[in-house]
């Protein structure tokens, strides 16, 4: 892949909606990828005839900021902007029409990314969509779409986020703190909110307790879905070398083409939320040690670097697109 894969970035569109995105906050992975494709040369080609895939550099996050009217009941302005963009590149270039969009890709970490793509049926059906909201019940197709990790970079940097004490020094069995967003978290709070000293679940963390300290001193970190399937807590756990406990429905995990999540995380079905303590206590010390070691091993695949380094988040995302492009066979005439 590193030797041959080439990506063409369409030059149409103007900042801030195009060629730009947030590099901090919960949507940081969207902006980081867009900006790296804009300034980097590792995979980018300026010759569209040499490209294997074509990247449409729009930011749904920025569209929401500039185009969405607070309190409105629809996102037509965002959807129509994407539709107009696809129409522009399809009229100006031959590449969209010759493949019906199947060798094109978009990337979005905003919850509205999947739905906004539906304003262009070929984009929704054919194109590679790299999405944080990788929900199969909402049309995410893992054969052609790729999951994007959600990473909350509050300062834009990962300084101080990586690492933690060894397992022998982690005094908390399991931890979660976050808002009551969605039915899965409602169930979690009903069962565990501030009820058990081993399963430390908070809707609002007490002011004297550090969130980062809790992550780094817990053996397991609970990662329930909120309103949407993706949660930044998955990567927060991996950064803190805490074994993630995944609680979701219909969620396709990032990089699951190459990473076996069962080796370094625990999957708890929604109906088993009441059995979390029993499940975690049933994991032997030897098995836990192996899982925690593997969390440390896979950590580099979720790290954001500037500039990117081999095997980091950027390279893993490019590899995910590469794999889906390999599944595509275009006619010779295309």
mmCIF file of C-alpha atoms in Angstrom:
data_model
loop_
_atom_site.group_PDB
_atom_site.id
_atom_site.type_symbol
_atom_site.label_atom_id
_atom_site.label_comp_id
_atom_site.label_asym_id
_atom_site.label_seq_id
_atom_site.Cartn_x
_atom_site.Cartn_y
_atom_site.Cartn_z
ATOM 1 C CA UNK A 1 0.000 0.000 0.000
ATOM 2 C CA UNK A 2 2.640 2.536 1.005
ATOM 3 C CA UNK A 3 4.454 2.190 -2.295
ATOM 4 C CA UNK A 4 1.564 2.330 -4.730
ATOM 5 C CA UNK A 5 -1.630 3.755 -3.200
ATOM 6 C CA UNK A 6 -2.504 7.220 -4.475
ATOM 7 C CA UNK A 7 -5.297 9.556 -3.406
ATOM 8 C CA UNK A 8 -6.520 12.524 -5.389
ATOM 9 C CA UNK A 9 -8.010 15.375 -3.357
ATOM 10 C CA UNK A 10 -10.534 17.460 -5.236
ATOM 11 C CA UNK A 11 -9.559 21.127 -5.259
ATOM 12 C CA UNK A 12 -13.096 22.436 -5.732
ATOM 13 C CA UNK A 13 -14.687 24.212 -2.783
ATOM 14 C CA UNK A 14 -13.473 26.919 -0.449
ATOM 15 C CA UNK A 15 -12.545 27.007 3.216
ATOM 16 C CA UNK A 16 -13.825 26.858 5.859
ATOM 17 C CA UNK A 17 -16.411 24.277 4.767
ATOM 18 C CA UNK A 18 -14.031 22.549 2.363
ATOM 19 C CA UNK A 19 -10.338 21.685 2.797
ATOM 20 C CA UNK A 20 -10.606 22.320 6.528
ATOM 21 C CA UNK A 21 -11.895 20.749 9.720
ATOM 22 C CA UNK A 22 -11.604 20.783 13.532
ATOM 23 C CA UNK A 23 -8.315 19.503 14.947
ATOM 24 C CA UNK A 24 -9.434 19.510 18.551
ATOM 25 C CA UNK A 25 -12.606 18.516 20.434
ATOM 26 C CA UNK A 26 -14.691 15.394 19.971
ATOM 27 C CA UNK A 27 -14.564 15.726 16.178
ATOM 28 C CA UNK A 28 -10.778 16.009 15.952
ATOM 29 C CA UNK A 29 -10.274 12.933 13.758
ATOM 30 C CA UNK A 30 -12.332 14.550 10.990
ATOM 31 C CA UNK A 31 -10.218 17.686 10.868
ATOM 32 C CA UNK A 32 -6.917 15.894 11.396
ATOM 33 C CA UNK A 33 -7.431 13.676 8.364
ATOM 34 C CA UNK A 34 -8.665 16.479 6.118
ATOM 35 C CA UNK A 35 -5.776 18.728 7.080
ATOM 36 C CA UNK A 36 -3.195 15.996 6.631
ATOM 37 C CA UNK A 37 -4.515 15.242 3.155
ATOM 38 C CA UNK A 38 -4.278 18.951 2.358
ATOM 39 C CA UNK A 39 -0.704 19.541 3.552
ATOM 40 C CA UNK A 40 0.863 16.087 3.291
ATOM 41 C CA UNK A 41 2.295 14.377 0.248
ATOM 42 C CA UNK A 42 2.657 10.804 1.495
ATOM 43 C CA UNK A 43 -0.291 9.348 -0.440
ATOM 44 C CA UNK A 44 -1.590 12.342 -2.348
ATOM 45 C CA UNK A 45 -1.217 12.689 -6.093
ATOM 46 C CA UNK A 46 -1.879 15.886 -8.020
ATOM 47 C CA UNK A 47 -2.617 13.872 -11.141
ATOM 48 C CA UNK A 48 -6.175 12.479 -10.979
ATOM 49 C CA UNK A 49 -5.359 9.964 -13.705
ATOM 50 C CA UNK A 50 -2.864 8.273 -11.365
ATOM 51 C CA UNK A 51 -5.265 8.056 -8.425
ATOM 52 C CA UNK A 52 -6.818 4.891 -7.037
ATOM 53 C CA UNK A 53 -9.408 6.827 -4.999
ATOM 54 C CA UNK A 54 -10.770 10.370 -4.938
ATOM 55 C CA UNK A 55 -11.274 12.254 -1.669
ATOM 56 C CA UNK A 56 -14.058 14.799 -1.236
ATOM 57 C CA UNK A 57 -12.645 17.167 1.423
ATOM 58 C CA UNK A 58 -15.790 18.581 3.020
ATOM 59 C CA UNK A 59 -16.350 18.825 6.755
ATOM 60 C CA UNK A 60 -19.811 18.033 8.067
ATOM 61 C CA UNK A 61 -18.761 19.458 11.444
ATOM 62 C CA UNK A 62 -17.990 22.835 9.888
ATOM 63 C CA UNK A 63 -21.162 22.673 7.789
ATOM 64 C CA UNK A 64 -23.165 22.272 10.991
ATOM 65 C CA UNK A 65 -21.373 25.286 12.429
ATOM 66 C CA UNK A 66 -22.012 27.547 9.428
ATOM 67 C CA UNK A 67 -25.131 26.184 7.753
ATOM 68 C CA UNK A 68 -27.337 24.650 10.443
ATOM 69 C CA UNK A 69 -29.942 26.857 12.044
ATOM 70 C CA UNK A 70 -30.263 26.056 15.725
ATOM 71 C CA UNK A 71 -33.634 24.553 16.510
ATOM 72 C CA UNK A 72 -34.403 23.681 12.910
ATOM 73 C CA UNK A 73 -36.072 20.351 12.201
ATOM 74 C CA UNK A 74 -33.992 19.434 9.170
ATOM 75 C CA UNK A 75 -30.462 19.518 7.837
ATOM 76 C CA UNK A 76 -31.378 20.335 4.251
ATOM 77 C CA UNK A 77 -28.757 23.072 3.940
ATOM 78 C CA UNK A 78 -26.017 20.560 4.758
ATOM 79 C CA UNK A 79 -27.386 17.828 2.518
ATOM 80 C CA UNK A 80 -27.935 20.187 -0.397
ATOM 81 C CA UNK A 81 -24.390 21.545 -0.040
ATOM 82 C CA UNK A 82 -22.986 18.024 -0.326
ATOM 83 C CA UNK A 83 -25.268 17.290 -3.281
ATOM 84 C CA UNK A 84 -24.158 20.491 -5.022
ATOM 85 C CA UNK A 85 -20.515 19.586 -4.430
ATOM 86 C CA UNK A 86 -20.893 16.123 -5.934
ATOM 87 C CA UNK A 87 -22.763 17.634 -8.862
ATOM 88 C CA UNK A 88 -19.911 20.109 -9.411
ATOM 89 C CA UNK A 89 -17.139 17.502 -9.448
ATOM 90 C CA UNK A 90 -19.221 15.139 -11.595
ATOM 91 C CA UNK A 91 -19.709 17.828 -14.237
ATOM 92 C CA UNK A 92 -16.123 19.076 -14.135
ATOM 93 C CA UNK A 93 -14.335 15.717 -13.961
ATOM 94 C CA UNK A 94 -15.038 12.259 -15.475
ATOM 95 C CA UNK A 95 -14.104 10.200 -12.413
ATOM 96 C CA UNK A 96 -17.355 10.245 -10.427
ATOM 97 C CA UNK A 97 -19.525 9.279 -13.387
ATOM 98 C CA UNK A 98 -17.285 6.499 -14.673
ATOM 99 C CA UNK A 99 -17.488 4.599 -11.362
ATOM 100 C CA UNK A 100 -20.824 5.988 -10.109
ATOM 101 C CA UNK A 101 -18.908 7.232 -7.083
ATOM 102 C CA UNK A 102 -17.608 3.848 -5.962
ATOM 103 C CA UNK A 103 -13.921 4.881 -6.004
ATOM 104 C CA UNK A 104 -14.641 8.112 -4.091
ATOM 105 C CA UNK A 105 -14.639 8.591 -0.353
ATOM 106 C CA UNK A 106 -15.826 11.037 2.277
ATOM 107 C CA UNK A 107 -14.909 11.211 5.947
ATOM 108 C CA UNK A 108 -17.038 12.493 8.806
ATOM 109 C CA UNK A 109 -17.023 12.190 12.578
ATOM 110 C CA UNK A 110 -20.212 14.173 13.123
ATOM 111 C CA UNK A 111 -23.337 12.239 14.085
ATOM 112 C CA UNK A 112 -25.027 13.672 11.006
ATOM 113 C CA UNK A 113 -22.382 12.393 8.612
ATOM 114 C CA UNK A 114 -24.271 9.222 7.608
ATOM 115 C CA UNK A 115 -27.634 10.926 7.091
ATOM 116 C CA UNK A 116 -26.200 13.912 5.236
ATOM 117 C CA UNK A 117 -24.645 11.506 2.725
ATOM 118 C CA UNK A 118 -28.124 10.215 1.877
ATOM 119 C CA UNK A 119 -28.836 13.436 -0.044
ATOM 120 C CA UNK A 120 -26.682 11.882 -2.774
ATOM 121 C CA UNK A 121 -28.008 8.321 -3.254
ATOM 122 C CA UNK A 122 -24.858 7.154 -5.076
ATOM 123 C CA UNK A 123 -22.680 8.552 -2.288
ATOM 124 C CA UNK A 124 -24.744 6.681 0.300
ATOM 125 C CA UNK A 125 -24.957 3.451 -1.699
ATOM 126 C CA UNK A 126 -21.663 3.236 -3.600
ATOM 127 C CA UNK A 127 -18.972 5.480 -2.140
ATOM 128 C CA UNK A 128 -16.601 4.658 0.681
ATOM 129 C CA UNK A 129 -17.879 6.493 3.747
ATOM 130 C CA UNK A 130 -15.406 6.763 6.620
ATOM 131 C CA UNK A 131 -17.663 7.439 9.606
ATOM 132 C CA UNK A 132 -17.492 7.635 13.372
ATOM 133 C CA UNK A 133 -21.185 6.740 13.460
ATOM 134 C CA UNK A 134 -20.584 3.269 12.021
ATOM 135 C CA UNK A 135 -24.071 1.959 12.713
ATOM 136 C CA UNK A 136 -25.263 -0.929 10.550
ATOM 137 C CA UNK A 137 -28.877 -0.243 11.534
ATOM 138 C CA UNK A 138 -28.559 3.164 9.824
ATOM 139 C CA UNK A 139 -27.086 1.941 6.560
ATOM 140 C CA UNK A 140 -23.398 1.576 7.400
ATOM 141 C CA UNK A 141 -22.043 -1.173 5.146
ATOM 142 C CA UNK A 142 -18.727 -2.615 6.435
ATOM 143 C CA UNK A 143 -17.995 -4.119 3.014
ATOM 144 C CA UNK A 144 -17.591 -0.631 1.521
ATOM 145 C CA UNK A 145 -17.644 1.784 4.489
ATOM 146 C CA UNK A 146 -14.972 2.178 7.175
ATOM 147 C CA UNK A 147 -15.279 3.049 10.865
ATOM 148 C CA UNK A 148 -13.516 6.165 12.102
ATOM 149 C CA UNK A 149 -12.381 6.293 15.744
ATOM 150 C CA UNK A 150 -13.843 9.152 17.774
ATOM 151 C CA UNK A 151 -11.100 10.927 19.721
ATOM 152 C CA UNK A 152 -11.736 13.882 22.009
ATOM 153 C CA UNK A 153 -8.543 15.951 21.808
ATOM 154 C CA UNK A 154 -9.490 18.820 24.097
ATOM 155 C CA UNK A 155 -6.247 20.722 23.490
ATOM 156 C CA UNK A 156 -5.487 19.257 20.088
ATOM 157 C CA UNK A 157 -2.573 17.297 21.530
ATOM 158 C CA UNK A 158 -2.136 13.828 23.057
ATOM 159 C CA UNK A 159 0.470 14.999 25.576
ATOM 160 C CA UNK A 160 -0.215 13.368 28.942
ATOM 161 C CA UNK A 161 -2.963 11.097 27.620
ATOM 162 C CA UNK A 162 -0.880 8.001 26.913
ATOM 163 C CA UNK A 163 0.130 5.430 29.487
ATOM 164 C CA UNK A 164 -0.777 4.623 33.050
ATOM 165 C CA UNK A 165 0.194 2.554 36.084
ATOM 166 C CA UNK A 166 0.801 -1.193 35.742
ATOM 167 C CA UNK A 167 -2.176 -3.499 36.388
ATOM 168 C CA UNK A 168 -0.997 -4.282 39.936
ATOM 169 C CA UNK A 169 -1.439 -0.632 40.884
ATOM 170 C CA UNK A 170 -4.905 -0.146 39.395
ATOM 171 C CA UNK A 171 -7.302 -0.104 42.344
ATOM 172 C CA UNK A 172 -10.622 0.378 40.512
ATOM 173 C CA UNK A 173 -12.299 -2.586 38.800
ATOM 174 C CA UNK A 174 -14.398 -0.605 36.302
ATOM 175 C CA UNK A 175 -15.163 3.060 35.645
ATOM 176 C CA UNK A 176 -17.466 5.284 33.603
ATOM 177 C CA UNK A 177 -18.457 8.926 33.825
ATOM 178 C CA UNK A 178 -20.618 10.720 31.299
ATOM 179 C CA UNK A 179 -23.992 12.136 30.418
ATOM 180 C CA UNK A 180 -27.211 10.165 30.305
ATOM 181 C CA UNK A 181 -27.332 10.074 26.515
ATOM 182 C CA UNK A 182 -29.361 7.292 24.919
ATOM 183 C CA UNK A 183 -31.095 4.178 26.191
ATOM 184 C CA UNK A 184 -27.903 2.172 26.811
ATOM 185 C CA UNK A 185 -26.583 4.710 29.286
ATOM 186 C CA UNK A 186 -29.999 4.949 30.933
ATOM 187 C CA UNK A 187 -29.817 1.211 31.556
ATOM 188 C CA UNK A 188 -26.246 1.500 32.821
ATOM 189 C CA UNK A 189 -27.188 4.247 35.278
ATOM 190 C CA UNK A 190 -30.269 2.385 36.472
ATOM 191 C CA UNK A 191 -28.128 -0.623 37.355
ATOM 192 C CA UNK A 192 -24.855 0.886 38.523
ATOM 193 C CA UNK A 193 -24.874 4.648 39.072
ATOM 194 C CA UNK A 194 -23.014 5.225 42.354
ATOM 195 C CA UNK A 195 -24.191 1.870 43.708
ATOM 196 C CA UNK A 196 -21.066 -0.286 43.849
ATOM 197 C CA UNK A 197 -17.493 0.553 44.976
ATOM 198 C CA UNK A 198 -16.079 -1.777 42.318
ATOM 199 C CA UNK A 199 -18.191 -0.560 39.382
ATOM 200 C CA UNK A 200 -17.655 3.199 39.590
ATOM 201 C CA UNK A 201 -20.363 4.748 37.406
ATOM 202 C CA UNK A 202 -21.078 8.472 37.543
ATOM 203 C CA UNK A 203 -23.297 10.795 35.549
ATOM 204 C CA UNK A 204 -21.276 13.698 36.879
ATOM 205 C CA UNK A 205 -17.882 13.011 38.407
ATOM 206 C CA UNK A 206 -17.377 14.612 41.856
ATOM 207 C CA UNK A 207 -15.170 17.701 41.652
ATOM 208 C CA UNK A 208 -12.463 16.183 43.860
ATOM 209 C CA UNK A 209 -11.972 13.185 41.541
ATOM 210 C CA UNK A 210 -9.871 13.483 38.385
ATOM 211 C CA UNK A 211 -11.336 11.893 35.252
ATOM 212 C CA UNK A 212 -7.872 11.148 33.885
ATOM 213 C CA UNK A 213 -6.809 9.588 37.204
ATOM 214 C CA UNK A 214 -9.835 7.303 37.156
ATOM 215 C CA UNK A 215 -9.061 6.160 33.604
ATOM 216 C CA UNK A 216 -5.454 5.392 34.440
ATOM 217 C CA UNK A 217 -6.224 3.644 37.711
ATOM 218 C CA UNK A 218 -9.023 1.400 36.475
ATOM 219 C CA UNK A 219 -8.560 -2.117 35.156
ATOM 220 C CA UNK A 220 -11.601 -1.861 32.880
ATOM 221 C CA UNK A 221 -13.176 1.239 31.326
ATOM 222 C CA UNK A 222 -16.855 1.057 30.422
ATOM 223 C CA UNK A 223 -17.615 2.359 26.918
ATOM 224 C CA UNK A 224 -21.394 2.517 26.433
ATOM 225 C CA UNK A 225 -22.852 4.095 23.311
ATOM 226 C CA UNK A 226 -24.630 7.404 23.752
ATOM 227 C CA UNK A 227 -27.138 8.883 21.333
ATOM 228 C CA UNK A 228 -25.006 7.360 18.561
ATOM 229 C CA UNK A 229 -22.959 4.164 18.562
ATOM 230 C CA UNK A 230 -19.472 5.710 18.642
ATOM 231 C CA UNK A 231 -17.898 6.975 21.851
ATOM 232 C CA UNK A 232 -14.561 8.717 22.488
ATOM 233 C CA UNK A 233 -14.254 6.594 25.609
ATOM 234 C CA UNK A 234 -13.035 3.646 23.563
ATOM 235 C CA UNK A 235 -9.873 5.488 22.539
ATOM 236 C CA UNK A 236 -9.617 7.194 25.940
ATOM 237 C CA UNK A 237 -9.431 3.729 27.490
ATOM 238 C CA UNK A 238 -6.799 2.574 24.995
ATOM 239 C CA UNK A 239 -4.717 5.695 25.611
ATOM 240 C CA UNK A 240 -4.900 5.071 29.386
ATOM 241 C CA UNK A 241 -4.036 1.379 28.873
ATOM 242 C CA UNK A 242 -7.351 0.410 30.439
ATOM 243 C CA UNK A 243 -9.178 -2.567 28.919
ATOM 244 C CA UNK A 244 -12.288 -1.250 27.102
ATOM 245 C CA UNK A 245 -15.669 -2.759 27.914
ATOM 246 C CA UNK A 246 -17.804 -2.257 24.813
ATOM 247 C CA UNK A 247 -21.560 -1.870 25.276
ATOM 248 C CA UNK A 248 -23.392 -1.065 22.058
ATOM 249 C CA UNK A 249 -25.771 -2.259 19.382
ATOM 250 C CA UNK A 250 -24.968 -2.481 15.647
ATOM 251 C CA UNK A 251 -21.545 -0.808 16.050
ATOM 252 C CA UNK A 252 -18.749 -1.754 13.625
ATOM 253 C CA UNK A 253 -15.498 -1.198 15.511
ATOM 254 C CA UNK A 254 -12.644 0.753 13.905
ATOM 255 C CA UNK A 255 -10.005 -1.244 12.036
ATOM 256 C CA UNK A 256 -11.811 -4.524 12.697
ATOM 257 C CA UNK A 257 -10.504 -5.758 9.333
ATOM 258 C CA UNK A 258 -7.090 -6.178 10.944
ATOM 259 C CA UNK A 259 -7.606 -5.876 14.705
ATOM 260 C CA UNK A 260 -9.256 -8.653 16.697
ATOM 261 C CA UNK A 261 -11.064 -6.614 19.334
ATOM 262 C CA UNK A 262 -11.942 -9.709 21.356
ATOM 263 C CA UNK A 263 -8.254 -10.043 22.203
ATOM 264 C CA UNK A 264 -7.992 -6.670 23.966
ATOM 265 C CA UNK A 265 -11.523 -5.664 24.952
ATOM 266 C CA UNK A 266 -14.616 -7.082 26.602
ATOM 267 C CA UNK A 267 -17.937 -7.066 24.756
ATOM 268 C CA UNK A 268 -21.003 -6.862 26.985
ATOM 269 C CA UNK A 269 -24.431 -7.230 25.408
ATOM 270 C CA UNK A 270 -26.945 -4.535 26.326
ATOM 271 C CA UNK A 271 -29.153 -7.128 27.990
ATOM 272 C CA UNK A 272 -26.198 -8.127 30.211
ATOM 273 C CA UNK A 273 -25.561 -4.673 31.679
ATOM 274 C CA UNK A 274 -26.795 -5.919 35.042
ATOM 275 C CA UNK A 275 -24.151 -8.676 34.937
ATOM 276 C CA UNK A 276 -21.151 -6.430 34.280
ATOM 277 C CA UNK A 277 -19.515 -7.099 37.645
ATOM 278 C CA UNK A 278 -20.025 -10.845 37.345
ATOM 279 C CA UNK A 279 -18.574 -10.830 33.817
ATOM 280 C CA UNK A 280 -15.511 -8.788 34.760
ATOM 281 C CA UNK A 281 -14.879 -10.688 37.997
ATOM 282 C CA UNK A 282 -15.015 -13.893 35.963
ATOM 283 C CA UNK A 283 -11.993 -12.870 33.884
ATOM 284 C CA UNK A 284 -8.910 -14.546 35.310
ATOM 285 C CA UNK A 285 -5.869 -12.490 36.265
ATOM 286 C CA UNK A 286 -3.810 -14.219 33.579
ATOM 287 C CA UNK A 287 -6.360 -13.408 30.876
ATOM 288 C CA UNK A 288 -6.649 -9.824 32.051
ATOM 289 C CA UNK A 289 -2.880 -9.377 31.938
ATOM 290 C CA UNK A 290 -2.812 -10.592 28.324
ATOM 291 C CA UNK A 291 -5.647 -8.250 27.359
ATOM 292 C CA UNK A 292 -4.026 -5.262 29.021
ATOM 293 C CA UNK A 293 -0.724 -6.018 27.308
ATOM 294 C CA UNK A 294 -2.517 -6.121 23.954
ATOM 295 C CA UNK A 295 -4.180 -2.770 24.673
ATOM 296 C CA UNK A 296 -0.690 -1.318 24.974
ATOM 297 C CA UNK A 297 0.325 -3.018 21.729
ATOM 298 C CA UNK A 298 -2.592 -1.660 19.672
ATOM 299 C CA UNK A 299 -2.367 1.812 21.199
ATOM 300 C CA UNK A 300 -0.071 3.111 18.440
ATOM 301 C CA UNK A 301 -2.807 2.490 15.855
ATOM 302 C CA UNK A 302 -5.012 5.116 17.530
ATOM 303 C CA UNK A 303 -2.361 7.745 18.181
ATOM 304 C CA UNK A 304 -2.611 11.058 16.318
ATOM 305 C CA UNK A 305 0.801 12.233 15.151
ATOM 306 C CA UNK A 306 1.877 15.380 13.355
ATOM 307 C CA UNK A 307 3.344 14.567 10.966
ATOM 308 C CA UNK A 308 1.954 11.014 10.732
ATOM 309 C CA UNK A 309 4.074 7.966 11.533
ATOM 310 C CA UNK A 310 3.783 4.430 10.209
ATOM 311 C CA UNK A 311 0.972 2.378 11.778
ATOM 312 C CA UNK A 312 -0.632 5.405 13.483
ATOM 313 C CA UNK A 313 -4.225 6.612 13.135
ATOM 314 C CA UNK A 314 -3.723 8.343 9.804
ATOM 315 C CA UNK A 315 -2.052 5.318 8.235
ATOM 316 C CA UNK A 316 -4.721 2.988 9.621
ATOM 317 C CA UNK A 317 -7.454 5.132 8.068
ATOM 318 C CA UNK A 318 -5.692 5.166 4.705
ATOM 319 C CA UNK A 319 -5.283 1.396 4.989
ATOM 320 C CA UNK A 320 -9.024 1.017 5.669
ATOM 321 C CA UNK A 321 -9.794 2.954 2.475
ATOM 322 C CA UNK A 322 -7.192 0.919 0.585
ATOM 323 C CA UNK A 323 -8.831 -2.363 1.640
ATOM 324 C CA UNK A 324 -12.212 -1.203 0.401
ATOM 325 C CA UNK A 325 -10.733 -0.006 -2.867
ATOM 326 C CA UNK A 326 -9.251 -3.490 -3.325
ATOM 327 C CA UNK A 327 -12.789 -4.880 -3.197
ATOM 328 C CA UNK A 328 -13.750 -2.718 -6.158
ATOM 329 C CA UNK A 329 -13.262 -3.914 -9.726
ATOM 330 C CA UNK A 330 -13.713 -1.236 -12.365
ATOM 331 C CA UNK A 331 -14.166 -2.028 -16.053
ATOM 332 C CA UNK A 332 -11.141 -1.414 -18.256
ATOM 333 C CA UNK A 333 -12.960 1.426 -19.959
ATOM 334 C CA UNK A 334 -13.153 3.229 -16.633
#
